[in-house]
GROMACS .gro file of C-alpha atoms in nm:
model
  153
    1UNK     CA    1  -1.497   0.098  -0.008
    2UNK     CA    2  -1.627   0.342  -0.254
    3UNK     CA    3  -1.482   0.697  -0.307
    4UNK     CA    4  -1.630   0.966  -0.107
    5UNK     CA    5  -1.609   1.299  -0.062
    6UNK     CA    6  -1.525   1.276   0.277
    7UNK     CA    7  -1.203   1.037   0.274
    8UNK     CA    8  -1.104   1.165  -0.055
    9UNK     CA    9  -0.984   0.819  -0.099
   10UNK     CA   10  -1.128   0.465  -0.268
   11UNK     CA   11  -0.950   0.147  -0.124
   12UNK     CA   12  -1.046  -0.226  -0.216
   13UNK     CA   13  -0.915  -0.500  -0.008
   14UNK     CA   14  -0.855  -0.821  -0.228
   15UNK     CA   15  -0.722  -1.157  -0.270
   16UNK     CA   16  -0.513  -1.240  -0.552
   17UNK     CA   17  -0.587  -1.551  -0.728
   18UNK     CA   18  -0.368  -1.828  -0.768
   19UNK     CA   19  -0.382  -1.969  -1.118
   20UNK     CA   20  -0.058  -2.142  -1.179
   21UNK     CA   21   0.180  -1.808  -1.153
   22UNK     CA   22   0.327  -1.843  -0.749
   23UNK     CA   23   0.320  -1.449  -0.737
   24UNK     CA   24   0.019  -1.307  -0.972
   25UNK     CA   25  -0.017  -0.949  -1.089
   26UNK     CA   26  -0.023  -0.712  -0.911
   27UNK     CA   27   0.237  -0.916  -0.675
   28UNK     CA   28   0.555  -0.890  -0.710
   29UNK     CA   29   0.814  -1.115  -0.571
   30UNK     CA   30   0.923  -0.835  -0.306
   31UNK     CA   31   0.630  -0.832  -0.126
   32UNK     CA   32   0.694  -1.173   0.049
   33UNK     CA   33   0.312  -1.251  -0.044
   34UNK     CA   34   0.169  -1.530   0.201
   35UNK     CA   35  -0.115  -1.753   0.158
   36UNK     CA   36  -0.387  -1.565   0.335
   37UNK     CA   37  -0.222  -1.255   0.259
   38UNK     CA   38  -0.427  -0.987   0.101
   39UNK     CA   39  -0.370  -0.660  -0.121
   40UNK     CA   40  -0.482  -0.322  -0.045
   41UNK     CA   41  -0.501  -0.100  -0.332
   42UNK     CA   42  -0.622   0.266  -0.310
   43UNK     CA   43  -0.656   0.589  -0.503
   44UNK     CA   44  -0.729   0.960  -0.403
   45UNK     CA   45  -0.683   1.278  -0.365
   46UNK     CA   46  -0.276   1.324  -0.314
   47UNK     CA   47  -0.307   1.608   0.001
   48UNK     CA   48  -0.438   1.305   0.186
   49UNK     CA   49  -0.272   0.985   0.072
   50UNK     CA   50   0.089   1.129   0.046
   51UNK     CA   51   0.091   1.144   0.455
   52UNK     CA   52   0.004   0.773   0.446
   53UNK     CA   53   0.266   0.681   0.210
   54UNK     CA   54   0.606   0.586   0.337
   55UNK     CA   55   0.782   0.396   0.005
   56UNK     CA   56   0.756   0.439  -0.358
   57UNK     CA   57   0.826   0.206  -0.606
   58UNK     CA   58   1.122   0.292  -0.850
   59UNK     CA   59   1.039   0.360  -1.228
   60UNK     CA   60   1.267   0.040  -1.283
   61UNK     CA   61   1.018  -0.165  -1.062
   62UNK     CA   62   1.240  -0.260  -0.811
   63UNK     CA   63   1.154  -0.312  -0.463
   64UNK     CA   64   1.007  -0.017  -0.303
   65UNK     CA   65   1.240   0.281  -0.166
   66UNK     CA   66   1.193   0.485   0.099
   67UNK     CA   67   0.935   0.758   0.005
   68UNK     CA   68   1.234   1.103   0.110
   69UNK     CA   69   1.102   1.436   0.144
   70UNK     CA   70   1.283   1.510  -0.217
   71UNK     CA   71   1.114   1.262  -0.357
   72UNK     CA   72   0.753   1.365  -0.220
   73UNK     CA   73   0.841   1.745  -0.357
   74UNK     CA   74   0.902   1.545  -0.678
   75UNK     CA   75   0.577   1.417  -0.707
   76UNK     CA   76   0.355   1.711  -0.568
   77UNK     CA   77   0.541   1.950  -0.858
   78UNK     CA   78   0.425   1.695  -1.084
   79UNK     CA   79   0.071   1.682  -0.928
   80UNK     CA   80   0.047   2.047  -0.942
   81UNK     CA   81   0.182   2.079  -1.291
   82UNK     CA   82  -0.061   1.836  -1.416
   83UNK     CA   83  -0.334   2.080  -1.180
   84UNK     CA   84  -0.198   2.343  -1.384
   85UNK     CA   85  -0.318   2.205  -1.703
   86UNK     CA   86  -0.661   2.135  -1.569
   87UNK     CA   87  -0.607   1.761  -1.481
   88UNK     CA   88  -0.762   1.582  -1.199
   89UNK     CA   89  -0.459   1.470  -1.018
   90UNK     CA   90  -0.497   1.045  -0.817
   91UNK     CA   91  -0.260   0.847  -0.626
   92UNK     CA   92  -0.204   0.512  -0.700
   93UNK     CA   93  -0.098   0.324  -0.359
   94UNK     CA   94  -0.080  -0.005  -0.212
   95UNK     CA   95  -0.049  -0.240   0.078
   96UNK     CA   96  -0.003  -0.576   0.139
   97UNK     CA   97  -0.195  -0.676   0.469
   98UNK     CA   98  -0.072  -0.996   0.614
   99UNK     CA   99  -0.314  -1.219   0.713
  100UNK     CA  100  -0.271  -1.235   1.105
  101UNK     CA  101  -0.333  -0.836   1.087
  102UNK     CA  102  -0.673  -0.857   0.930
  103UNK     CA  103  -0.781  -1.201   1.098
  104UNK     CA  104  -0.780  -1.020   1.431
  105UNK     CA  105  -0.993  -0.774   1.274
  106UNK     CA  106  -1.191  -0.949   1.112
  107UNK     CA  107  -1.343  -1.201   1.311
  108UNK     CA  108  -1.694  -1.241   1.392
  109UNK     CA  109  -1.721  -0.884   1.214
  110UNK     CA  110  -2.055  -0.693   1.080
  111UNK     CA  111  -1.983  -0.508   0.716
  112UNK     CA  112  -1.953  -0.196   0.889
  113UNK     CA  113  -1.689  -0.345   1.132
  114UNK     CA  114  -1.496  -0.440   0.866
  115UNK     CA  115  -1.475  -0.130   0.678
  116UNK     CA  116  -1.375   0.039   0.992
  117UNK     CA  117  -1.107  -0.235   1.035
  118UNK     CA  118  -0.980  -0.208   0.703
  119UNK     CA  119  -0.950   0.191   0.719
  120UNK     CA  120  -0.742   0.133   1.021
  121UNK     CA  121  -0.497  -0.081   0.787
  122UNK     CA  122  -0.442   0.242   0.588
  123UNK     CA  123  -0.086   0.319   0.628
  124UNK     CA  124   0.263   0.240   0.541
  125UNK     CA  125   0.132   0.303   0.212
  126UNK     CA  126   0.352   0.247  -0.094
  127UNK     CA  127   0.300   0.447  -0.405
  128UNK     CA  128   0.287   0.342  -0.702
  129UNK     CA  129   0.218   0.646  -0.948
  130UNK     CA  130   0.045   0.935  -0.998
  131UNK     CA  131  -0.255   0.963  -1.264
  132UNK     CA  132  -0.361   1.262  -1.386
  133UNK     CA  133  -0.741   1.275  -1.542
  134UNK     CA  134  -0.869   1.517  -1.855
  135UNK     CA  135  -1.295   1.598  -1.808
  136UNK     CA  136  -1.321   1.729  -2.127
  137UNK     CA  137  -1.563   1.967  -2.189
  138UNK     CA  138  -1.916   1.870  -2.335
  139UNK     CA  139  -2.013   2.021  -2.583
  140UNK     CA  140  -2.285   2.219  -2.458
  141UNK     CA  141  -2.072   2.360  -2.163
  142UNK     CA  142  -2.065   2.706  -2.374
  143UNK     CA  143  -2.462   2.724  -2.419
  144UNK     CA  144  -2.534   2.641  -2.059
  145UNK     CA  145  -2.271   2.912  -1.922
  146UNK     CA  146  -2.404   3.187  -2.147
  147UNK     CA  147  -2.765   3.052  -2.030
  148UNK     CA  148  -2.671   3.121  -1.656
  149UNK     CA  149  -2.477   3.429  -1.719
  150UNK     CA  150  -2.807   3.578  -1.840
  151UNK     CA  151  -3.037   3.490  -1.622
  152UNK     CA  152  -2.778   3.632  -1.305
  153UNK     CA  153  -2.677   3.953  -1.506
   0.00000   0.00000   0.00000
């Protein structure tokens, strides 16, 4: 599903493929990944995927803890640090979606039936990091305020 600006939020729903590795990136061997299994990934705007999370995975890379209310004030001081400085703050979530969950969901579907089914899959989110974005300035940023300023004033 694309980002918009309603949702705040851009999810994909995908399939890992199986090369030779039993568990391929992004996998990892404590997610219990079936066949028929699928991974939701998503990034947004943190006021509204921070509800939806409820684990976070450990610097280490560990299995996922519990995501504590001292560890959500952890990350939204980073977020608005980063905010601070003028970054464009993004979590980075995921999901695993077993396969009996979105087969009853899916079947006999229309596009638009799926993408309602798989926004009702978001939840019990686990995060995986914050990202935090620099738009630098173009060059001709300066000009073009100046340019406005006049023409108002």
């Amino acid at each position: 599903m694309n980002f918009n600006s309603r949702t705040k939020y851009m999810c994909m729903l995908s399939e890992p493929a199986y090369d030779s590795d039993p568990t391929p990136a992004p996998i990892a061997t404590y997610d219990n990944f079936r066949s028929g299994d699928m991974l939701l990934t998503i990034k947004g705007a943190p006021e509204i995927l921070l509800p939806m999370c409820t684990h976070v995975v450990p610097a280490s890379g560990e299995s996922p803890l519990p995501l504590t209310a001292q560890t959500k004030r952890r990350l939204v001081a980073v977020q608005e640090r980063w905010a601070a400085q003028g970054r464009r703050v993004l979590v980075l979530a995921r999901r695993i979606v077993r396969a009996d969950a979105l087969l009853k969901r899916s079947q006999g579907a229309s596009a638009d039936d799926l993408e309602e089914a798989v926004q009702k899959l978001i939840g019990d989110l686990t995060v995986v990091g914050l990202v935090g974005l620099i738009d630098p300035l173009k060059s001709d940023i300066p000009e073009t305020v100046r340019y406005v300023f006049h023409l108002l004033y």
